[in-house]
C-alpha positions as CSV (number, residue, x, y, z in Angstrom):
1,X,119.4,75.3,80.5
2,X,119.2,76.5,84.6
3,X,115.9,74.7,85.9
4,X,113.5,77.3,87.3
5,X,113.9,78.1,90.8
6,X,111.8,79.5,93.3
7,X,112.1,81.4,96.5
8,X,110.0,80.6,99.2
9,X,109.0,83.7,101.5
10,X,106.8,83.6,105.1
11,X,103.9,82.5,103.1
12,X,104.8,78.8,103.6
13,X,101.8,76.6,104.0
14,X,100.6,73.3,104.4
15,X,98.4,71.6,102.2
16,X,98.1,68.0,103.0
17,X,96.2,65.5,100.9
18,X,94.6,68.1,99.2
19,X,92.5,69.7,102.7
20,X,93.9,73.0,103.5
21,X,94.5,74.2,107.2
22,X,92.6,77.7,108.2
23,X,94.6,80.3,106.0
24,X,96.4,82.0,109.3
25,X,98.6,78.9,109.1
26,X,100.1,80.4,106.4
27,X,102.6,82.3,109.0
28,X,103.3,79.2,111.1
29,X,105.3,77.4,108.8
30,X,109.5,78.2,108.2
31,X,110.4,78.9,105.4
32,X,112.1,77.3,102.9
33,X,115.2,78.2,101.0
34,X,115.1,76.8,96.9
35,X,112.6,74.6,95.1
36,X,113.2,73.4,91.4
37,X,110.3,73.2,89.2
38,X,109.3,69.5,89.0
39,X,109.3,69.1,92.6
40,X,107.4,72.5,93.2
41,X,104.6,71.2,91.6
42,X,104.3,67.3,92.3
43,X,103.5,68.3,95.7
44,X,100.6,70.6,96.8
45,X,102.2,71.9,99.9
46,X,105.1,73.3,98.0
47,X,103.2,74.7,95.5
48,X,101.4,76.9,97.4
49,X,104.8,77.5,99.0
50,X,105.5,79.1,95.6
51,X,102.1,80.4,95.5
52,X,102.5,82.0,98.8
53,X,105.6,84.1,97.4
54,X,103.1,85.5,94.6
55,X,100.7,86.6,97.9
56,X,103.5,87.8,99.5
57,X,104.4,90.0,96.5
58,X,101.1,92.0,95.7
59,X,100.7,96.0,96.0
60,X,98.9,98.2,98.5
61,X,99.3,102.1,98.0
62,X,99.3,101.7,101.7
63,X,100.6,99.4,104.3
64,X,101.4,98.8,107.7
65,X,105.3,97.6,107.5
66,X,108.4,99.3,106.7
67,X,107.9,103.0,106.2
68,X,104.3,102.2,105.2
69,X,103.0,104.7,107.5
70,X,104.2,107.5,105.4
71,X,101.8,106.5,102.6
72,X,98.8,108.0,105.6
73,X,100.8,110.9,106.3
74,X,99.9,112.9,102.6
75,X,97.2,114.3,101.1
76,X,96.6,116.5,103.9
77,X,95.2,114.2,106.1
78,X,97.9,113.7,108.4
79,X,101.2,115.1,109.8
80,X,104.6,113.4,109.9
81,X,106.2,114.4,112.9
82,X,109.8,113.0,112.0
83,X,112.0,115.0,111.2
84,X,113.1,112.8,108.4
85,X,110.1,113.1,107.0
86,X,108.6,117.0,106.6
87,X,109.3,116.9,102.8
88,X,106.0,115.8,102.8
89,X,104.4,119.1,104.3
90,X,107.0,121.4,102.5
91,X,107.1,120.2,99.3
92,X,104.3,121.7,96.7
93,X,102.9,119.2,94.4
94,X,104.0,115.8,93.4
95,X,106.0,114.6,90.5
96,X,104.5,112.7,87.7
97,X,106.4,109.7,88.0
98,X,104.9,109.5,91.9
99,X,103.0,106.2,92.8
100,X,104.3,104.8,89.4
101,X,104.4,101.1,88.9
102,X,105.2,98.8,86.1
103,X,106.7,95.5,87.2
104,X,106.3,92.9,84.7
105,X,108.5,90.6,86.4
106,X,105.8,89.6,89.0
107,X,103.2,89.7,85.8
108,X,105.9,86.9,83.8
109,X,106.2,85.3,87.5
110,X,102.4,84.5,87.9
111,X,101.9,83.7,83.9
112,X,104.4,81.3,84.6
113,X,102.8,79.5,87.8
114,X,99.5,79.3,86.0
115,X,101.5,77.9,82.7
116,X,103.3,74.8,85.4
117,X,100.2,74.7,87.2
118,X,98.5,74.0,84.3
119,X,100.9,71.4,83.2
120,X,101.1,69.4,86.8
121,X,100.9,66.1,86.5
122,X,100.8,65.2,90.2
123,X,98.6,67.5,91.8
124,X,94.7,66.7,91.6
125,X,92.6,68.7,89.3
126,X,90.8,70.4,92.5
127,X,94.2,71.4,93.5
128,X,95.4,72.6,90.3
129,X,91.8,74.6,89.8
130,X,92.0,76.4,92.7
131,X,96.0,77.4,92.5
132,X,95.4,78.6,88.9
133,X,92.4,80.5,89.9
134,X,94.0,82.2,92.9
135,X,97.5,82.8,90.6
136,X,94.7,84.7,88.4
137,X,93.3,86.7,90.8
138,X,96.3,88.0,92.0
139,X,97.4,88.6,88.5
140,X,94.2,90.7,87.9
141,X,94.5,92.1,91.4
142,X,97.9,93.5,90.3
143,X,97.2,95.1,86.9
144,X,94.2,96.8,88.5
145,X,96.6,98.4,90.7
146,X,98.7,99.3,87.7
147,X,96.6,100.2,85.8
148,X,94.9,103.1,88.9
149,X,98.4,104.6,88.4
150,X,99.5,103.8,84.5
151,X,96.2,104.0,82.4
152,X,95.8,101.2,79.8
153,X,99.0,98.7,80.2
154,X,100.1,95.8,77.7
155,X,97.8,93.0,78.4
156,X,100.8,89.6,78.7
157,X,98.9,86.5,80.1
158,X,101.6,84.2,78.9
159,X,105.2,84.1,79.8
160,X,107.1,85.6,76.7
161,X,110.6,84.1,75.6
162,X,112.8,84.9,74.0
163,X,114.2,82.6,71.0
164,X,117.8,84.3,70.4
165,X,117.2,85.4,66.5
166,X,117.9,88.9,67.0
167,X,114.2,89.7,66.7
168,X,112.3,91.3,69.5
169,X,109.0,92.6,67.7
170,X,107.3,89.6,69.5
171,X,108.2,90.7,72.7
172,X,107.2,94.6,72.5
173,X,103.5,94.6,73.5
174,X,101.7,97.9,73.0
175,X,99.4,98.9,75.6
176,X,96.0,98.1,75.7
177,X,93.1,100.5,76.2
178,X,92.4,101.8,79.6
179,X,89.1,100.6,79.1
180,X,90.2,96.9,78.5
181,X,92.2,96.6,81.3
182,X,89.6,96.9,83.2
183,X,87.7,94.6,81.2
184,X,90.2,92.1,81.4
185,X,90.0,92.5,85.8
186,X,86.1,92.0,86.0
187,X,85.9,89.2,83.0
188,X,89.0,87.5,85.7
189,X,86.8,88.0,88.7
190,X,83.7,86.3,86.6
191,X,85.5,83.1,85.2
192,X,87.4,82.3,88.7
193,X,84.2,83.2,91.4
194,X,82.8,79.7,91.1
195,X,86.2,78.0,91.3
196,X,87.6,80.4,94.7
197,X,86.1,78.7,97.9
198,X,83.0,80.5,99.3
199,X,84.3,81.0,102.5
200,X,84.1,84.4,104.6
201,X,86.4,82.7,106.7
202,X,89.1,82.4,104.2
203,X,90.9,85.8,104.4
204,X,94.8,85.9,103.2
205,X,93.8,83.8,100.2
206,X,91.6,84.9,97.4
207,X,87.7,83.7,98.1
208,X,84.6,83.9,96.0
209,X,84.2,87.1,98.4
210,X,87.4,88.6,97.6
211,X,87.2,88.1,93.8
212,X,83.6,89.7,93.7
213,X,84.9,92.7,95.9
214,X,87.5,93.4,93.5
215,X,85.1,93.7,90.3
216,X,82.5,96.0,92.0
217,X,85.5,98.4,92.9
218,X,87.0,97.8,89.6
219,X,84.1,98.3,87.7
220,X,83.3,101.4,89.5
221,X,86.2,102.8,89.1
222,X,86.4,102.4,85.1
223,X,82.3,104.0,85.6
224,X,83.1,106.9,86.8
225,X,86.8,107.6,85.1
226,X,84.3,106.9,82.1
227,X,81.8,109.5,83.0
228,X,83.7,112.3,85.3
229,X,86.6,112.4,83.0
230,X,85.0,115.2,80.9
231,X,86.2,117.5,83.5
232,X,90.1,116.7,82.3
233,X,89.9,116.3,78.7
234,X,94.0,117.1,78.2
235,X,94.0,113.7,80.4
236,X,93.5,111.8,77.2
237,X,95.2,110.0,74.7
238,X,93.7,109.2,70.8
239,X,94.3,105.5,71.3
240,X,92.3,105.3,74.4
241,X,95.5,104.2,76.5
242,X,94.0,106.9,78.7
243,X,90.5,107.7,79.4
244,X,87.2,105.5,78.7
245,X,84.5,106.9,76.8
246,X,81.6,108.4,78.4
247,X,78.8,105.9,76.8
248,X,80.7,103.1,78.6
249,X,80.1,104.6,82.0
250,X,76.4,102.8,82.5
251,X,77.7,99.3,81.6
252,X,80.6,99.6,83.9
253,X,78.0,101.0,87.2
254,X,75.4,98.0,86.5
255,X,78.5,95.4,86.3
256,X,79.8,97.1,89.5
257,X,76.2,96.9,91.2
258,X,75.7,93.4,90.4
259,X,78.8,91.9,92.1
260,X,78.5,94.1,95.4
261,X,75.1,92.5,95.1
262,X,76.2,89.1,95.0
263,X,78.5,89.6,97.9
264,X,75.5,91.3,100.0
265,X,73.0,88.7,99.0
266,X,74.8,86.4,100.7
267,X,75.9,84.6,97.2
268,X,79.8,84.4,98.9
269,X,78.9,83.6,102.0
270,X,77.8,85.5,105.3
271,X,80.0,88.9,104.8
272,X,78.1,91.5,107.5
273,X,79.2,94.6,109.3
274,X,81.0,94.3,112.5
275,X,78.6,95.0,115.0
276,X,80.1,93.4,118.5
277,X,81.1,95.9,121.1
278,X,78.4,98.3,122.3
279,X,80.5,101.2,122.2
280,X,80.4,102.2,119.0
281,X,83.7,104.0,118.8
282,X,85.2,101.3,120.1
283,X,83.5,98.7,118.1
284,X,84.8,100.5,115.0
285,X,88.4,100.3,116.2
286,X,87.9,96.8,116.8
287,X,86.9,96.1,113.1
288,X,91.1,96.5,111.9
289,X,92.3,94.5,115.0
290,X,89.7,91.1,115.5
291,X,90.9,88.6,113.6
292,X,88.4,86.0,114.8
293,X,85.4,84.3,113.2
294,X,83.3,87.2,114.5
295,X,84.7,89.4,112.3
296,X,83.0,88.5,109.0
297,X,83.5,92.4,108.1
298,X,87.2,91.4,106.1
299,X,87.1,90.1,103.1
300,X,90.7,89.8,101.7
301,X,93.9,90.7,104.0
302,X,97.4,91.3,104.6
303,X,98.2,89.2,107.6
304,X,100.9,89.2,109.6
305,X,101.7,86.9,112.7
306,X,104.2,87.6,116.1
307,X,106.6,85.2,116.6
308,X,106.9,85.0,112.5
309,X,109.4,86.8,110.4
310,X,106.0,88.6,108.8
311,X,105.0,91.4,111.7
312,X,104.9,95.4,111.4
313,X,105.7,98.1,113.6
314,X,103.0,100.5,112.5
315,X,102.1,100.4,116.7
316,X,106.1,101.1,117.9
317,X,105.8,103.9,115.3
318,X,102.6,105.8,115.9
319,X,101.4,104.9,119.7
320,X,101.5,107.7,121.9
321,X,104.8,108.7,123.2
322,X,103.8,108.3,127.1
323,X,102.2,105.2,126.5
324,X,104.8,103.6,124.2
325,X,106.3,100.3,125.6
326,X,109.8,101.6,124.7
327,X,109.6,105.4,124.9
328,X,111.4,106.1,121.7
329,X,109.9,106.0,118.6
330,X,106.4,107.0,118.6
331,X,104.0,109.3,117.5
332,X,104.9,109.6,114.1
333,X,101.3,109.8,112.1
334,X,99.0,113.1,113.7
335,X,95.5,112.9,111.6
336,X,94.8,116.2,110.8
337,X,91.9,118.8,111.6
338,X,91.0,118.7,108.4
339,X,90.1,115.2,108.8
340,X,88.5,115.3,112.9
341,X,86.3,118.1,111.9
342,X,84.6,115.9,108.3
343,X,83.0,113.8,110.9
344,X,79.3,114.6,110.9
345,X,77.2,115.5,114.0
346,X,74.7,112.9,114.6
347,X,71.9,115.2,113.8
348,X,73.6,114.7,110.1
349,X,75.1,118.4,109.8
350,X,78.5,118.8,109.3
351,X,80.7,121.7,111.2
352,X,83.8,122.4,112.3
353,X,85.0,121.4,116.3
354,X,83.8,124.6,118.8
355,X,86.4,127.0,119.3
356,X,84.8,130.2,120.0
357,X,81.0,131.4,120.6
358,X,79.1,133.2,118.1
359,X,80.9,136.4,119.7
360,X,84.6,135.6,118.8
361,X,85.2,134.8,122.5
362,X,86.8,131.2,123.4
363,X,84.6,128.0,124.4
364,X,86.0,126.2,127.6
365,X,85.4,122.8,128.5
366,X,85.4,120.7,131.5
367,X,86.7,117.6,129.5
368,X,89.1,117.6,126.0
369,X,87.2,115.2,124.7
370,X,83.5,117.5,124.9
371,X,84.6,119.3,122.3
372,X,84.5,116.2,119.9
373,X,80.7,114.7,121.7
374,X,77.7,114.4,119.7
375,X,79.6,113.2,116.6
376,X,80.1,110.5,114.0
377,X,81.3,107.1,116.2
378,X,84.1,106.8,113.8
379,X,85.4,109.7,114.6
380,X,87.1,108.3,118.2
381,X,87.4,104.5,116.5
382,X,89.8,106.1,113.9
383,X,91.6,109.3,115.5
384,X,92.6,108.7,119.0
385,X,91.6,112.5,120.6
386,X,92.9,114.0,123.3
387,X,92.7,112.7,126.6
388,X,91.5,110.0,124.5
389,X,92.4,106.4,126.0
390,X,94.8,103.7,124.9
391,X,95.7,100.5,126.4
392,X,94.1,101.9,129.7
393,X,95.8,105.3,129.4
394,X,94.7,108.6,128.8
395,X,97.2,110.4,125.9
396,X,98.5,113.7,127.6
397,X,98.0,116.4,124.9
398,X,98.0,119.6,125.5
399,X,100.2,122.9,124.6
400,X,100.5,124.6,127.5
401,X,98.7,127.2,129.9
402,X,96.4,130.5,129.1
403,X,97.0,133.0,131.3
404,X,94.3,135.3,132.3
405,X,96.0,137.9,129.7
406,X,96.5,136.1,127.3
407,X,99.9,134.9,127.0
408,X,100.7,131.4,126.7
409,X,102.8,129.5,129.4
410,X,104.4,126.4,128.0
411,X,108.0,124.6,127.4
412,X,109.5,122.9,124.6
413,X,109.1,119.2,126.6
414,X,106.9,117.9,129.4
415,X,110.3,117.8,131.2
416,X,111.1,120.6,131.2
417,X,108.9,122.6,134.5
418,X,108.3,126.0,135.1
419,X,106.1,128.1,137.8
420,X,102.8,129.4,137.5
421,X,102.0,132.7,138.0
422,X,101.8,132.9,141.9
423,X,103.2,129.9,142.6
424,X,106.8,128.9,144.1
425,X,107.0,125.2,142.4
426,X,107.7,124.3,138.8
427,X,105.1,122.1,137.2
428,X,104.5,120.3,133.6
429,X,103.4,123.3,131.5
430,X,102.5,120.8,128.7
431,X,101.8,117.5,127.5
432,X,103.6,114.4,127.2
433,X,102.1,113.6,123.8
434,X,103.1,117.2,122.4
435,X,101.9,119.4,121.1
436,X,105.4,121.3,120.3
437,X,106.1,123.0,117.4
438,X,108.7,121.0,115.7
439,X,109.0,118.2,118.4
440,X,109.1,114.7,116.7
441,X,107.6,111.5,118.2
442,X,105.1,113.8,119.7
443,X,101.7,115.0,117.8
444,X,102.0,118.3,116.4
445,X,98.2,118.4,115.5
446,X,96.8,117.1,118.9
447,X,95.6,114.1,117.4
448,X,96.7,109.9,117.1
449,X,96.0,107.5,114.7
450,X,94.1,105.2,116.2
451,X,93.0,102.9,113.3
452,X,95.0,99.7,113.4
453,X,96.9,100.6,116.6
454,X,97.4,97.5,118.5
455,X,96.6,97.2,122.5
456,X,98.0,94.1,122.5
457,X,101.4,94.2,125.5
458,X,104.5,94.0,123.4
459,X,102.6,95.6,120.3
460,X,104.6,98.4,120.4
461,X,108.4,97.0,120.9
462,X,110.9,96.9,118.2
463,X,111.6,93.3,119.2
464,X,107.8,91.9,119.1
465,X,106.2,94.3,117.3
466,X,102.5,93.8,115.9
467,X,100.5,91.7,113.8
468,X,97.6,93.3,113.2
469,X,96.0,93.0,109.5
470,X,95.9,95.5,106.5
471,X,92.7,94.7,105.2
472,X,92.5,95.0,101.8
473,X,88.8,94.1,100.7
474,X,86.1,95.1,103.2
475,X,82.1,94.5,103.5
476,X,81.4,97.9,104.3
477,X,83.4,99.6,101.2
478,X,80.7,97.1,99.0
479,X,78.3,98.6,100.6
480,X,79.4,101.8,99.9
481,X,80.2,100.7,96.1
482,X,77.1,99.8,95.9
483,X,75.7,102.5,96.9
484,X,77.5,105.0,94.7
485,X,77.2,102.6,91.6
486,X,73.1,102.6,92.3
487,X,73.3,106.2,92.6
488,X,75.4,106.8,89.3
489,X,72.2,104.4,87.8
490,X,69.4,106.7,89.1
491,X,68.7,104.2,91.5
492,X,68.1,106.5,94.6
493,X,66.3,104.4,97.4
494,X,68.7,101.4,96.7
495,X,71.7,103.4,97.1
496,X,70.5,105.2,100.4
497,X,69.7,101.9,101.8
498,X,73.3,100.8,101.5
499,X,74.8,104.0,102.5
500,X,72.8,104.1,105.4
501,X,73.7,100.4,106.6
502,X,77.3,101.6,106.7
503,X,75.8,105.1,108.4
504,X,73.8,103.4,111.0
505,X,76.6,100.9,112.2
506,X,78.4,104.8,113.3
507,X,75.8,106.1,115.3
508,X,73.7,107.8,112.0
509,X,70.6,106.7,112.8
510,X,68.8,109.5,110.8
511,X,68.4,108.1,107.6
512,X,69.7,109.8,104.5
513,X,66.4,110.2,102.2
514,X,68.3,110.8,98.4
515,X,71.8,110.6,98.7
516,X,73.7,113.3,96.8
517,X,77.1,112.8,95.4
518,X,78.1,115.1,98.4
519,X,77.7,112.8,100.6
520,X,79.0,109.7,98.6
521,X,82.8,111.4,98.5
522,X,81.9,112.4,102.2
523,X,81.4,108.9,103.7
524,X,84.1,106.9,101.9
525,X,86.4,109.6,103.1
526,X,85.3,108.9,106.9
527,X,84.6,105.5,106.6
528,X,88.0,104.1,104.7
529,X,90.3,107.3,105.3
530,X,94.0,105.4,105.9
531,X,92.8,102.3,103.9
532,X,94.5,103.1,100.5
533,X,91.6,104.6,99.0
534,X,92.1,108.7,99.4
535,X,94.0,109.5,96.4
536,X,92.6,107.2,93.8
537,X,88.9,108.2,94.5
538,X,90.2,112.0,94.0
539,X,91.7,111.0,90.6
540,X,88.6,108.5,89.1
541,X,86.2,111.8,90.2
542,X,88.2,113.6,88.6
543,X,88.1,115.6,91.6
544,X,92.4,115.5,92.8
545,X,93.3,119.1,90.6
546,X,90.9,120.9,92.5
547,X,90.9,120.0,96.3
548,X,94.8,120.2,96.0
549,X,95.0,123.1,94.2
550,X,98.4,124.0,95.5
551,X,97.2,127.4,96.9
552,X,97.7,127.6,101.0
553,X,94.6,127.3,103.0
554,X,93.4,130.1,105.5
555,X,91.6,128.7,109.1
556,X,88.6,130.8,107.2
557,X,88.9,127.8,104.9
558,X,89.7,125.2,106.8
559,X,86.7,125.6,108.6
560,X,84.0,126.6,105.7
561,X,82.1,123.7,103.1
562,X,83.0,121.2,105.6
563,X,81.3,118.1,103.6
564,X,81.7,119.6,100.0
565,X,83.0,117.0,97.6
566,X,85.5,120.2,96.1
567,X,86.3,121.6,99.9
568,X,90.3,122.5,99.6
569,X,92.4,120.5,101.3
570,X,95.6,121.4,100.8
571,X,97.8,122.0,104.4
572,X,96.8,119.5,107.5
573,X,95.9,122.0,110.3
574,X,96.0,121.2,113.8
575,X,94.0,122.0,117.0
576,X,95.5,122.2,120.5
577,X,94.5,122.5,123.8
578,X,95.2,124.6,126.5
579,X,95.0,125.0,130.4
580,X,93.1,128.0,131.2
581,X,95.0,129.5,134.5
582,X,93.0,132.3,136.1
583,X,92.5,130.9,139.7
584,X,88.8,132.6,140.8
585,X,87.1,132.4,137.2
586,X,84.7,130.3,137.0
587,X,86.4,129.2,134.0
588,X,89.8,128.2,135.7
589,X,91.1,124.6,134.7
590,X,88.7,123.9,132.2
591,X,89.8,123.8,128.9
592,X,90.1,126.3,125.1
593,X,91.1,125.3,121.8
594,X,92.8,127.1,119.0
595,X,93.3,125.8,115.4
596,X,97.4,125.7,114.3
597,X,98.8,125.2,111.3
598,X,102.6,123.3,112.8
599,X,105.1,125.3,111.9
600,X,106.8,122.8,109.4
601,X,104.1,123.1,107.0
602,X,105.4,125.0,104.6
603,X,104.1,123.5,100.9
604,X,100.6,123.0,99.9
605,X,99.3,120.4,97.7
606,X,99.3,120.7,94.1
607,X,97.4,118.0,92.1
608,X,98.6,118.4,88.5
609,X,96.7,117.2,85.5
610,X,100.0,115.5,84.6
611,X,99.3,113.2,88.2
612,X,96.4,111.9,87.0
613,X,98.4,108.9,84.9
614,X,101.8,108.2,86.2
615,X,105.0,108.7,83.9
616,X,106.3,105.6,82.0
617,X,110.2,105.3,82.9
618,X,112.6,106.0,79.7
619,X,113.8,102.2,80.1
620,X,110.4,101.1,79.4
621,X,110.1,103.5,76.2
622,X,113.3,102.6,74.5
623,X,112.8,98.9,75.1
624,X,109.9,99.0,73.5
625,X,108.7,102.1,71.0
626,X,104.9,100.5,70.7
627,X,104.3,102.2,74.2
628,X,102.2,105.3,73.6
629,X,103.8,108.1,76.3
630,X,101.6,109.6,78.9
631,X,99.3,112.8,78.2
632,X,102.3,114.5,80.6
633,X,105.0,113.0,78.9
């Protein structure tokens, strides 16, 4: 029979006489090509080669390499401006087989390192303990992320075989309950914490930390799927594949609590908000891009490393156009209006960004970026706004000039000049940055992205690109577990003082006093929008069917029940600048706003009850006829 062989990817490591080097050498190391089986595991440097592989391997709805930036660019909270890419804004709705994932390979692939692991004679038991409990978070890592898209999934801890008699039956698994999934993910994150080092330092490899984070948001999730899925009762199936019971809801919430608890106790370590640069804004920012010590905010990460065949080029594809080091691609992810205006004014109101006075006529503004002071911190640490700065630039965004009747003076490029009225030269009529209706590369909303957007030189060229972290476990989303799941248990006071920790760290400083659901949806949405959490906190709410209710959205909409967990959000809107050009006004020069919807926006949004659960492919149906279809299959 072929021996087993492995393929050993950028997560190459060292581990020598059982001490392991800081987990960022992970990327330093070449990799290998092949390793058979009995030398994989007589040696623990090669095993966590193989290891590695399994790291290398695990999901994220979102990411920062490849075309990972279109995964930001939905849900109305951003605009694509690629050309390649406006299906996203013109389609209406999503199929049911969307986000869909059922890969049992990499399942069989980690049942079968823990079985060899097991089995090692040559590695030391504390080598062995920690490789099978890290193989096992991963493993419960991945069929949480299945199960967020599937429902209940057949629960396969060993590798199967088959023995050649002709019979399958021992192969065809049916699916578990939704409910035990997530059973089977917290009991996993329970038996491995002690085993996992307690490290906050330990980052691209599964900690005490990083297996506690992912029961609270596991448990949480199955809590509330549990008690909001009343509201979808055709999202059910008689077996339970789909849907938990209501009276399960309160056990899930306390288990939830009490390891967001242990991580804020200090029981894994010293995990604390980032709190290091005075400027808030910029402090914020700095939370996706430190990857020191002093950042003991990140809890579990993707990491990438220059120089390394593991980078991204989430900079070269989103960095403002003018301040791009190539001048090509750029400018690709525009955060919407939608999203600028849900950050709160620090008095803890919420409203949409001045355009007019209470008499229809238009604000002006000395400086862009007045129209956006007095509000949340995280507001400029996550969008970059305009005239907003980036690696010691200012982003040029604006549409063009007002003239004093009216009409609108711009061009289709900042190339391309043209004369003010008056006037005998030809000037820039409008911004480097966009916006142009229809102009890729540039933003067609007036806004950046300006979470994980590297200011490192070279960041954003094709040929070094960047190496900034997807973080996938955070402190401050415990916090904000913890805070729902105290809410959800009628603890009030507990779960305002770990809203407001995350609140405070923005510039909040006015305490909540009895947080409201309200402003539980509200704050994950500011505080982890572009993190991978957006659509599945819509579906667990049971909220998706009714903020994307496929209908098209008005401005009068846009800009009403700003901080309502059901506000529509269906079409991202921009807002763009202009020039007012009336030389002797008082007003001349300074600066108006007007909300736009860009022109390629076409489709709205329409959440489905059949999206809830993702489709199950035909292959895996007629392979195996235990599988119980999908409510919309």
């Amino acid at each position: 029979m072929m021996k087993k062989i492995y393929t050993v990817l950028t997560f190459t490591a060292l581990l020598l006489t059982g001490a392991c080097k800081k987990d960022s050498a992970f990327l330093d190391v070449p990799p290998k090509q092949i390793i058979p089986e009995e030398i994989a595991f007589s040696d623990p440097a090669l095993a966590l080669s193989v290891l590695g592989d399994l790291y290398n391997r695990q999901l994220d709805f979102s990411s920062l390499d490849g075309d990972g930036w279109r995964s930001f660019v939905d849900f109305s909270e951003a605009f694509p401006s690629e050309n390649g890419s406006y299906n996203i804004v013109q389609r209406t709705g999503w199929g049911y087989g969307e986000w869909g994932i059922w890969d049992y390979g990499y399942i069989r692939d980690m049942n079968l390192f823990i079985k060899r692991a097991t089995a090692a004679t040559k590695l030391t038991e504390t080598d062995k303990a920690r490789f099978i409990a890290e193989a096992r978070f991963l493993r419960a890592n991945f069929y949480f992320e299945m199960a967020k898209r599937m429902g209940g999934l057949p629960l396969i801890t060993e590798p199967m075989q088959y023995d050649y008699s002709g019979n399958i039956t021992n192969l065809q698994v049916p699916r578990s309950k939704e409910s035990e999934v997530y059973d089977f993910v917290i009991s996993e994150a329970e038996a491995i914490k002690y085993i996992l080092p307690n490290d906050v330092n330990q980052k691209s490899r599964a900690s005490k930390g990083a297996a506690l984070a992912m029961e609270a948001r596991a448990a949480l999730y199955a809590g509330s799927i549990a008690k909001y899925g009343f509201k979808t009762p055709q999202v059910t199936l008689p077996g339970a594949e789909v849907g938990i019971p209501a009276g399960l809801a309160g056990g899930y919430y306390q288990k939830a609590l009490a390891a967001a608890q242990q991580i804020i106790n200090g029981q894994a370590g010293g995990y604390q908000l980032y709190k290091v640069l005075p400027d808030l804004s910029e402090n914020f920012a700095a939370v996706f891009l430190d990857k020191s010590s002093v950042n003991q905010e990140s809890i579990f990460i993707e990491d990438f490393k220059v120089n390394s065949a593991k980078v991204h080029g989430f900079t070269t594809n989103n960095q403002p156009f003018s301040i791009s080091d190539e001048g090509l691609d750029a400018g690709r992810l525009n955060p919407s209006l939608n999203l600028v205006q849900a950050f709160e004014k620090l008095d803890n109101t919420y409203a949409p960004i001045a355009t007019k006075d209470g008499q229809g006529n238009p604000l002006y503004y000395t400086n862009q970026l007045d129209a956006f002071a007095g509000r949340d911190a995280r507001l400029a640490g996550t969008i970059l706004l305009p005239n907003g700065a980036f690696k010691g630039k200012n982003v040029d965004v604006w549409a063009g000039y007002q003239l004093a009747d009216g009409s609108i003076l711009t061009s289709d490029d900042a190339s391309h000049l043209a004369k003010l009225p008056g006037t005998d030269v030809a000037v820039q009529v409008v911004g480097k940055d966009g916006p142009v209706n229809g102009q890729e590369f540039r933003s067609q909303t007036g806004f950046y992205i300006r979470k994980y957007l590297d200011p490192q030189v070279g960041s954003g060229r094709r040929g070094r690109q960047s190496d900034v972290a997807f973080i996938r476990y955070r402190y401050a989303e415990v916090l904000l577990n913890a805070a729902e799941a105290a809410f959800e248990l009628g603890m009030g006071s507990v779960a305002d003082g770990y809203i407001n920790q995350v609140r405070a760290r923005a510039g909040l400083t006015k305490a909540i006093q009895g947080v409201t659901f309200d402003q539980i949806v509200h704050e994950r949405r500011v505080e982890l929008v572009f993190e991978g959490h957006t659509l599945f906190d819509m579906k667990r709410w049971r909220l998706a069917h009714i903020v994307w209710d496929g209908s098209k959205m008005s401005v009068g909409q846009l800009v009403s029940d700003i901080g309502l967990s059901t506000k529509k959000n269906t079409q991202p809107y921009g807002l763009w600048p202009y020039k007012y050009y009336n030389p002797g006004n008082p007003n001349h020069g300074k600066w108006l706003f007007k909300e736009v919807l860009p022109t390629a926006v076409t489709g709205a949004n329409m959440f489905q009850m059949g999206n809830y659960y993702s489709t199950i492919g035909n292959d895996v149906l007629s392979a195996n006829p235990k599988i119980v279809k999908q409510p919309n299959q």
